[in-house]
Structures are given as C-alpha cells and as structure tokens.
Amino acid sequence: MPTRRSLLSGISGLIATGSLSAVYGPLAAAQSLSHVELRGGFDAADAGIMPGADDDQSRKLQALLDAAARAGQPVFLPAGTYEVSNLDLPEGTRLSGVPGATRLFYRGDGHLVAARDVRHVSLSGITFDGANRWLADYTEGLIAFRGVEEVLIDNCAIAGSRKYGVQLERCGGRIATSRITGAAKAAIWSVEGRAMTIRDNEISDCGNGGILVHRWTKGADNAIVTGNRIARIAATDGGTGQHGNGINLFRADSVVIEGNHVSDCAFSAIRANSASNVIISGNQALRSGETAIYAEFSFEGALVAGNLVDGAANGISVVNFDQGGRLATVSGNIVRNVTAEGPYVHDGAGFGYGIAVEAETTVTGNVVETAAKAGLMLGWGPYLRNVIVSDNIIRKAPVGIMISVVEGTGSVVVSHNLVAETPTGAILGYRWADKATQELVEGSQASDTLVVEGNRRG
C-alpha cells in the first residue's frame, strides 16, 4: 500500500510532467493535490486560472467553483485581476481572496455574481468591480442573491454597479466590514429579508440610496443595521423621499437601526416608511437635505432615542397619523441647525422644525437648538392625540413649541420644558400654519384636552 510520501511524490511528478493535466485537466490536478496535501481548499492558480490574463476566465472559475462545492472545499483566488462574468455560485460556495488585492472585473453581457435557492454562500476578501457596465434585465444587482438562507459577505469591496451593488431577495445572513461605492441605484437592497445583519460597512457616492430594507408585503423583517458609515447619497431619480436616503425601511417591521454615521444624503439619513416596531438609536445624522430621521405613514411603534442630528430641513419627524402612524417615544436626542430649505415645495407644514410628532407619543429629554420655524411641532390640523412633551430644552427658534388647537385634536400635556431665545413665542397654539393663541408658557388649561404647566423661559 503506498505511503502518503510516495503518493505525494507521484502526484507531484505527474503535475510536473503535465501528465495529470493531460489526462484529467488542470482542475483535476488541483483537486487531487488539494486532497492529498490536506490544504483545506482549492487554489485557483493550480487550476490554470491566472490573474491578469487577457482572456475570459469565467468558464475556468465556474468549473473550479462547482468542483470545490461538490468536494465541500473553499476556493482561494490569489492577488490580481480576473476578468469574468455570469458566475453562478453553487450550494456551499466559499470564495476568498486577498483583501484589496484580489479583483473580479466584470466583462459585461449579463451579471457578475449570482446565487439562487441555496443554503450557504460565502465571499471574503474580494473586490467586485462592475466598471459601470451594462447589467441584464433579469438582474438588479452586480451581486444578486435570491432565496439564499445564509449569505456571508465579509471584508469585500463592491464598486461601479450600473444598478444595485448587492441585491438580496428572501435572504438571510450578514454583510459586514465591506466597502460599497458608486452604485447607480443603491449600495444594498434587501427585499423580504430573513433577519439580515448589515454592519460596519462603508457606503458612499450612490445614486439613489445607501441601505434599503424593503418588503413586498408588510411584515417582520428582523434586520439589524448597525455601525455603518454612509456618505454622499444622491436622489438621481428625484421624488419626495422615495430616493436619496442613507438607510430606508419600507414595510419592514422589527428592524434595529443603531450606531450608524450618516452624512450628506439628499433626503433622509434614516427613513422608516410603514415600518412598525423600529428602533432608531445612537445614530449620527449630518447635513441631511430633507428630514434627518423619519418615521412615517402606517407604522405602530417607533423608538427614536439618543440620536444626534446636525443640519437638516426637518430634524426628527414621527408623523402621518392620518395614514395610521402612531405609538412612539422620542427621547434623549440632540437636534440642531435646522433650516427651512428643502429639496421640493412642501404642500403641508413645510420645513424648519426640530422635532414633529402626532399621536400616542412621548417627547422627553431632547435638546433642540437653532430651528428655522419651531423647536417642536405637535400635530398638524386635527392630527394630534395623546402626546406628552416634558423636560426638553428648546432654544434659538422663532417659536419654541407649536401645538395644534384645531377642533378634533386629542389630549396633550406640555410640562417642565425650558424654552429660550424664541422671539415669536415660547409655546403657542396654531391652526395649521396660523397662530391661534396668545403665549401659553405661563400655563393653560383652556380646553379639556390641552394642559400646559411648569414650563420656563430660559
């Protein structure tokens, strides 16, 4: 029976003379050597896949990925550039490279990397370069996964997609510590996700969005979006908020958005549309073109806590009671430098408000400084019910606190707030945009639904 040493010697000799490659091809040689040496994976160079080659490497790499998946082994790509397209990742793909040095360059005519209806796919240490080339109608992403139970993308770079950087449909798993830039649509688009984790990524210079967590039908998505740095997000396709957001939820319930740094977005840093049970905490939102942090339309349950907003057309809005938006806490936030200039003509309350809320909401312990119209806006027209506002500091705004006093509004308590440098008024009642009461800061129980007490001028 041959010893391990003699078997290694024999295989090495066959590879040296080219006999093994002649009989079985370079892929077989790589597989045999990998198994015998117990190296724990397949090296693309052993299969004749060479970086910098002028020819299309797609067929060779696809064959290697298929063989490695059947053997339950990972594939390693040495440093260099590989020109490929239309790679379909089989079940159990584990593809890795040298971070910052291994590059898959898209040749065009379809997609770059895709996987569908498999359990596990892992990509690590690879740069995926779309070169802004055409993508086929059947795909929305340079990297596109559908029905993958566990997607793991780690320490990768994704650049130059003509559509989305990463498209995920009905997928779970994790995208972490990666850099995604220059996507014409958005960096990451997750639809009908299965508890995706998106953390510690750098995202910048995308045409319509940063991280999108969407659902076709409203329901629990359970995504966690944390620790990401997102910058310079445009709204190439225009609109009034459907594009141009750093982090955007749509119909996705039970999502955590925590500890992200989001700057220079055309619309919102963080926008949760029809997303219930959302936690938005500990984020920085800098220089937003419209509302910095938004919980809007038909949601129930939003916790907005401990965020810092500096520069926006509105600071924090938890609104749209007319569409079912209700049930929230807004606490411990700092909001400053809010202007009245937005990216479109607003046909409602307009811009320039530090914090705006409407129904079943407490607003406590916030600091609002320098707002173009008002520090706090409570309700709009008849859309105000069961709101408590207490222990906030508001300064440097024409009006400190605006309260809707239109017929049909519900109970409101405004107490123990400190209001300073508000030349038009500290606390005033409004009928839509028109002032309707005298100064209320000294206290008021003018109606059964409004209580104002214990507030002070600074």
Coordinates of C-alpha atoms in Angstrom, one line a residue, residues 46-449:
D46 CA -3.5 25.3 -9.6
A47 CA -6.5 25.1 -11.9
G48 CA -4.9 27.3 -14.5
I49 CA -6.8 30.5 -13.6
M50 CA -4.2 33.2 -13.8
P51 CA -4.7 36.9 -12.7
G52 CA -4.0 39.5 -15.4
A53 CA -4.8 37.1 -18.3
D54 CA -6.3 38.8 -21.3
D55 CA -8.9 36.0 -22.0
D56 CA -12.2 35.5 -20.2
Q57 CA -11.6 33.4 -17.0
S58 CA -15.3 32.8 -16.4
R59 CA -15.6 29.2 -17.6
K60 CA -12.5 28.0 -15.7
L61 CA -13.5 29.8 -12.5
Q62 CA -17.1 28.4 -12.8
A63 CA -15.7 24.9 -13.2
L64 CA -13.5 25.3 -10.1
L65 CA -16.3 26.7 -8.0
D66 CA -18.6 23.8 -9.0
A67 CA -15.9 21.2 -8.2
A68 CA -15.0 22.8 -4.9
A69 CA -18.6 22.9 -3.8
R70 CA -19.1 19.2 -4.6
A71 CA -16.0 18.4 -2.5
G72 CA -17.1 20.7 0.3
Q73 CA -13.9 22.8 0.0
P74 CA -13.3 26.6 -0.2
V75 CA -11.7 28.3 -3.2
F76 CA -8.8 30.8 -2.8
L77 CA -8.1 33.5 -5.5
P78 CA -4.5 34.9 -5.3
A79 CA -3.9 38.6 -5.7
G80 CA -4.6 40.0 -9.1
T81 CA -7.4 40.9 -11.5
Y82 CA -9.6 38.3 -13.1
E83 CA -11.9 39.2 -15.9
V84 CA -15.2 37.3 -15.5
S85 CA -18.9 37.5 -15.9
N86 CA -22.1 35.4 -15.3
L87 CA -20.7 33.4 -12.3
D88 CA -23.5 31.3 -10.7
L89 CA -22.5 30.2 -7.2
P90 CA -23.4 26.7 -6.3
E91 CA -24.5 25.4 -2.8
G92 CA -21.8 25.8 -0.3
T93 CA -19.6 28.2 -2.2
R94 CA -16.8 29.6 -0.1
L95 CA -14.7 32.0 -2.2
S96 CA -12.0 34.2 -0.7
G97 CA -9.1 36.3 -1.9
V98 CA -6.5 38.8 -0.7
P99 CA -8.4 41.9 0.7
G100 CA -7.7 44.9 -1.5
A101 CA -5.6 42.9 -4.0
T102 CA -7.9 40.2 -5.5
R103 CA -10.3 41.7 -8.0
L104 CA -13.1 40.2 -10.1
F105 CA -13.6 42.6 -13.0
Y106 CA -16.9 42.4 -14.8
R107 CA -16.7 41.8 -18.5
G108 CA -20.3 42.7 -19.2
D109 CA -23.1 40.8 -21.0
G110 CA -25.2 39.7 -18.0
H111 CA -24.3 39.8 -14.3
L112 CA -21.1 39.4 -12.3
V113 CA -22.0 37.0 -9.4
A114 CA -25.4 35.4 -8.6
A115 CA -26.8 32.6 -6.5
R116 CA -30.3 31.2 -6.2
D117 CA -32.2 28.8 -3.9
V118 CA -29.1 27.5 -2.0
R119 CA -28.4 27.3 1.7
H120 CA -25.0 28.9 2.1
V121 CA -22.7 31.3 0.1
S122 CA -19.6 33.0 1.5
L123 CA -17.5 35.7 -0.1
S124 CA -14.5 37.2 1.6
G125 CA -11.6 39.5 0.8
I126 CA -12.5 40.2 -2.9
T127 CA -13.1 43.4 -4.8
F128 CA -16.0 43.2 -7.3
D129 CA -15.6 45.8 -10.0
G130 CA -18.7 46.5 -12.2
A131 CA -16.8 49.1 -14.3
N132 CA -20.3 50.8 -14.7
R133 CA -21.0 48.2 -17.4
W134 CA -24.5 47.2 -18.6
L135 CA -26.4 44.6 -16.5
A136 CA -29.0 42.3 -18.0
D137 CA -32.7 42.9 -17.5
Y138 CA -33.0 39.7 -15.4
T139 CA -30.9 41.1 -12.6
E140 CA -31.0 44.2 -10.4
G141 CA -27.6 43.9 -8.8
L142 CA -23.9 43.4 -9.7
I143 CA -24.1 40.8 -7.0
A144 CA -27.5 39.2 -6.9
F145 CA -28.8 36.6 -4.5
R146 CA -32.3 35.1 -4.3
G147 CA -33.6 32.6 -1.8
V148 CA -30.2 32.1 -0.1
E149 CA -30.6 31.1 3.5
E150 CA -27.2 32.4 4.6
V151 CA -25.3 35.0 2.6
L152 CA -21.9 35.9 4.2
I153 CA -20.1 38.9 2.6
D154 CA -17.1 39.9 4.6
N155 CA -14.2 42.3 4.0
C156 CA -15.1 42.8 0.3
A157 CA -15.3 45.9 -1.9
I158 CA -18.1 46.4 -4.5
A159 CA -17.8 49.3 -6.9
G160 CA -19.2 50.6 -10.1
S161 CA -22.6 48.9 -10.4
R162 CA -25.0 50.2 -13.0
K163 CA -27.9 49.1 -10.7
Y164 CA -27.6 48.0 -7.0
G165 CA -24.3 46.9 -5.6
V166 CA -25.8 43.9 -3.8
Q167 CA -29.4 42.7 -4.5
L168 CA -30.9 40.3 -1.9
E169 CA -34.3 38.7 -2.2
R170 CA -35.6 36.4 0.5
C171 CA -32.1 36.1 2.0
G172 CA -30.6 35.8 5.5
G173 CA -27.1 36.2 6.6
R174 CA -24.6 39.0 7.0
I175 CA -22.9 41.8 5.1
A176 CA -20.0 43.1 7.2
T177 CA -16.9 45.2 7.1
S178 CA -17.2 45.8 3.4
R179 CA -17.0 48.9 1.2
I180 CA -19.6 49.7 -1.4
T181 CA -19.3 52.7 -3.7
G182 CA -20.6 54.2 -6.9
A183 CA -23.8 52.1 -7.3
A184 CA -26.2 53.8 -9.7
K185 CA -29.2 52.8 -7.6
A186 CA -28.3 51.8 -4.0
A187 CA -25.4 50.0 -2.3
I188 CA -27.6 47.3 -0.7
W189 CA -31.2 46.3 -1.5
S190 CA -32.7 43.6 0.7
V191 CA -36.3 42.6 -0.1
E192 CA -38.3 40.2 2.0
G193 CA -35.2 39.6 4.2
R194 CA -34.8 36.9 6.7
A195 CA -33.1 38.6 9.7
M196 CA -30.2 40.1 7.7
T197 CA -27.4 41.7 9.6
I198 CA -25.7 44.7 7.8
R199 CA -22.9 46.0 10.0
D200 CA -19.7 48.0 9.9
N201 CA -19.7 48.8 6.2
E202 CA -18.5 51.9 4.4
I203 CA -21.0 53.1 1.8
S204 CA -20.7 56.2 -0.3
D205 CA -21.4 58.0 -3.6
C206 CA -24.5 56.1 -4.6
G207 CA -27.2 57.4 -7.0
N208 CA -30.4 56.7 -5.1
G209 CA -29.8 55.1 -1.7
G210 CA -27.5 53.6 0.8
I211 CA -29.0 50.6 2.6
L212 CA -32.6 49.7 1.6
V213 CA -34.6 47.2 3.7
H214 CA -37.9 46.6 1.9
R215 CA -40.7 44.2 1.7
W216 CA -43.3 43.5 -0.9
T217 CA -45.9 42.9 1.9
K218 CA -45.7 44.5 5.3
G219 CA -44.3 42.1 8.0
A220 CA -41.5 41.2 10.3
D221 CA -38.1 41.6 8.7
N222 CA -35.9 41.5 11.8
A223 CA -32.9 43.1 10.2
I224 CA -30.2 44.7 12.2
V225 CA -28.4 47.7 10.6
T226 CA -25.6 48.8 12.8
G227 CA -22.2 50.5 12.8
N228 CA -22.3 51.6 9.1
R229 CA -20.7 54.7 7.7
I230 CA -22.8 56.1 4.9
A231 CA -22.0 59.3 2.9
R232 CA -23.0 61.3 -0.2
I233 CA -26.2 59.6 -1.2
A234 CA -28.0 61.3 -4.1
A235 CA -31.5 61.2 -5.4
T236 CA -30.9 60.8 -9.1
D237 CA -34.4 59.7 -9.8
G238 CA -35.9 62.6 -7.9
G239 CA -39.2 62.3 -6.0
T240 CA -40.2 63.5 -2.5
G241 CA -38.4 60.9 -0.4
Q242 CA -38.5 57.5 -2.1
H243 CA -34.9 58.1 -3.1
G244 CA -31.9 59.8 -1.6
N245 CA -31.9 58.2 1.9
G246 CA -28.9 56.7 3.7
I247 CA -31.0 54.0 5.4
N248 CA -34.5 53.3 4.2
L249 CA -37.1 50.9 5.6
F250 CA -40.3 50.2 3.7
R251 CA -43.0 47.9 5.2
A252 CA -40.2 46.2 7.2
D253 CA -41.1 45.6 10.8
S254 CA -39.0 44.9 13.8
V255 CA -35.8 46.4 12.5
V256 CA -32.9 47.8 14.6
I257 CA -31.0 50.8 13.2
E258 CA -28.3 51.6 15.7
G259 CA -24.9 53.4 15.8
N260 CA -24.6 54.4 12.2
H261 CA -22.9 57.5 10.9
V262 CA -24.8 59.0 8.0
S263 CA -23.9 62.2 6.3
D264 CA -24.8 64.3 3.2
C265 CA -27.9 62.5 2.0
A266 CA -30.2 64.2 -0.5
F267 CA -33.2 63.4 1.7
S268 CA -33.1 61.5 5.0
A269 CA -30.3 60.0 6.9
I270 CA -32.7 57.4 8.2
R271 CA -36.3 57.0 6.8
A272 CA -38.7 54.3 8.1
N273 CA -41.8 54.2 5.9
S274 CA -44.7 52.0 7.1
A275 CA -42.2 50.2 9.4
S276 CA -43.6 49.1 12.8
N277 CA -41.6 48.3 15.9
V278 CA -38.5 50.0 14.7
I279 CA -35.6 51.1 16.9
I280 CA -33.6 54.1 15.7
S281 CA -30.9 54.8 18.4
G282 CA -27.5 56.2 18.8
N283 CA -27.1 57.4 15.2
Q284 CA -25.4 60.5 13.8
A285 CA -27.3 62.3 11.0
L286 CA -25.3 65.1 9.5
R287 CA -26.3 67.5 6.7
S288 CA -29.5 65.9 5.5
G289 CA -31.2 67.5 2.6
E290 CA -34.7 66.9 4.0
T291 CA -35.9 65.3 7.3
A292 CA -32.9 63.7 9.0
I293 CA -34.8 60.9 10.9
Y294 CA -38.3 60.0 9.7
A295 CA -40.9 57.5 10.9
E296 CA -43.8 58.0 8.6
F297 CA -47.1 56.6 7.2
S298 CA -48.7 53.4 8.5
F299 CA -46.5 52.4 11.4
E300 CA -47.2 51.4 15.0
G301 CA -44.2 51.5 17.3
A302 CA -41.1 53.6 16.9
L303 CA -38.4 54.2 19.4
V304 CA -36.2 57.2 18.4
A305 CA -33.5 57.7 21.1
G306 CA -30.1 59.1 21.7
N307 CA -29.5 60.3 18.1
L308 CA -27.6 63.4 17.1
V309 CA -28.9 65.5 14.2
D310 CA -26.9 68.4 12.9
G311 CA -28.1 70.1 9.7
A312 CA -31.4 69.2 8.1
A313 CA -34.6 70.7 6.6
N314 CA -36.5 69.0 9.5
G315 CA -34.8 67.2 12.4
I316 CA -36.9 64.3 13.6
S317 CA -40.5 63.6 12.3
V318 CA -42.8 60.9 13.7
V319 CA -45.9 61.7 11.8
N320 CA -48.7 60.7 9.3
F321 CA -51.4 59.9 11.9
D322 CA -53.8 60.4 9.0
Q323 CA -52.3 57.2 7.5
G324 CA -52.1 55.3 10.8
G325 CA -48.7 56.5 12.0
R326 CA -48.7 56.3 15.8
L327 CA -47.2 55.0 19.0
A328 CA -43.6 56.3 19.6
T329 CA -41.1 57.6 22.0
V330 CA -38.7 60.4 21.1
S331 CA -36.1 60.8 23.8
G332 CA -32.6 62.0 24.5
N333 CA -31.9 63.3 21.1
I334 CA -29.9 66.4 20.1
V335 CA -31.2 68.3 17.1
R336 CA -29.5 71.4 15.8
N337 CA -29.1 73.7 12.8
V338 CA -32.5 73.0 11.1
T339 CA -33.2 75.2 8.0
A340 CA -36.4 75.9 6.2
E341 CA -35.0 74.9 2.8
G342 CA -35.9 71.5 1.4
P343 CA -35.5 69.7 -1.9
Y344 CA -39.1 70.4 -3.1
V345 CA -42.1 72.6 -2.5
H346 CA -43.9 71.2 0.6
D347 CA -47.7 71.4 0.4
G348 CA -48.2 70.9 4.2
A349 CA -46.4 72.1 7.2
G350 CA -43.2 72.7 5.3
F351 CA -39.7 72.6 6.6
G352 CA -37.8 74.1 9.5
Y353 CA -39.0 72.1 12.6
G354 CA -36.7 70.4 15.1
I355 CA -39.0 67.6 16.2
A356 CA -42.5 66.9 14.9
V357 CA -44.9 64.3 16.4
E358 CA -48.6 63.5 16.2
A359 CA -50.1 60.5 18.1
E360 CA -49.5 58.3 21.1
T361 CA -46.0 59.7 21.6
T362 CA -43.9 60.9 24.4
V363 CA -41.2 63.6 23.7
T364 CA -38.8 63.8 26.6
G365 CA -35.2 64.9 27.4
N366 CA -34.4 66.2 24.0
V367 CA -32.3 69.3 23.2
V368 CA -33.2 71.4 20.1
E369 CA -31.1 74.4 19.1
T370 CA -31.4 76.6 16.1
A371 CA -34.5 75.7 14.1
A372 CA -35.8 77.9 11.3
K373 CA -39.5 77.8 12.3
A374 CA -40.1 75.9 15.6
G375 CA -38.3 73.7 18.1
L376 CA -41.2 71.3 18.5
M377 CA -44.3 70.9 16.4
L378 CA -47.1 69.0 18.0
G379 CA -49.7 67.9 15.4
W380 CA -50.9 69.3 12.2
G381 CA -54.6 70.3 11.9
P382 CA -56.8 67.7 13.6
Y383 CA -54.0 65.1 13.6
L384 CA -52.9 65.2 17.2
R385 CA -53.8 62.8 20.0
N386 CA -52.3 61.6 23.3
V387 CA -49.0 63.4 23.3
I388 CA -46.8 64.2 26.3
V389 CA -43.9 66.7 26.0
S390 CA -41.7 67.1 29.0
D391 CA -38.2 68.0 30.2
N392 CA -36.9 69.3 26.9
I393 CA -34.6 72.2 26.1
I394 CA -35.5 74.4 23.1
R395 CA -33.6 77.5 22.1
K396 CA -32.9 79.7 19.2
A397 CA -36.1 79.2 17.2
P398 CA -38.9 81.7 16.3
V399 CA -41.4 79.5 18.2
G400 CA -40.3 77.1 20.9
I401 CA -43.3 74.7 20.8
M402 CA -46.2 74.9 18.3
I403 CA -49.4 73.0 19.3
S404 CA -52.3 72.3 17.0
V405 CA -55.5 73.6 18.6
V406 CA -57.8 72.7 15.7
E407 CA -61.1 71.1 16.6
G408 CA -60.9 67.3 17.0
T409 CA -57.4 67.1 18.5
G410 CA -56.9 64.8 21.4
S411 CA -55.2 65.1 24.8
V412 CA -51.8 66.9 25.1
V413 CA -49.7 67.6 28.1
V414 CA -46.7 70.0 27.8
S415 CA -44.8 70.3 31.1
H416 CA -41.4 71.3 32.6
N417 CA -39.7 72.3 29.4
L418 CA -37.1 75.1 29.2
V419 CA -37.5 77.4 26.3
A420 CA -35.1 80.2 25.4
E421 CA -34.5 82.8 22.7
T422 CA -37.8 82.3 20.9
P423 CA -38.8 85.8 19.7
T424 CA -42.2 84.9 18.3
G425 CA -43.3 82.9 21.3
A426 CA -42.2 80.1 23.7
I427 CA -45.4 78.0 23.5
L428 CA -48.2 78.9 21.1
G429 CA -51.4 77.2 19.7
Y430 CA -51.8 77.0 15.9
R431 CA -54.5 76.3 13.4
W432 CA -52.4 74.7 10.7
A433 CA -49.8 77.4 9.9
D434 CA -51.7 80.3 11.5
K435 CA -51.1 81.4 15.1
A436 CA -54.3 80.9 17.1
T437 CA -53.5 81.7 20.8
Q438 CA -51.5 84.1 23.0
E439 CA -48.4 83.0 24.8
L440 CA -49.0 79.8 26.8
V441 CA -45.7 79.4 28.6
E442 CA -47.1 80.6 31.9
G443 CA -49.7 77.8 31.9
S444 CA -53.0 77.0 30.3
Q445 CA -56.0 74.7 30.7
A446 CA -58.1 76.5 28.2
S447 CA -59.6 73.2 27.0
D448 CA -60.3 69.7 28.3
T449 CA -57.6 68.3 26.0

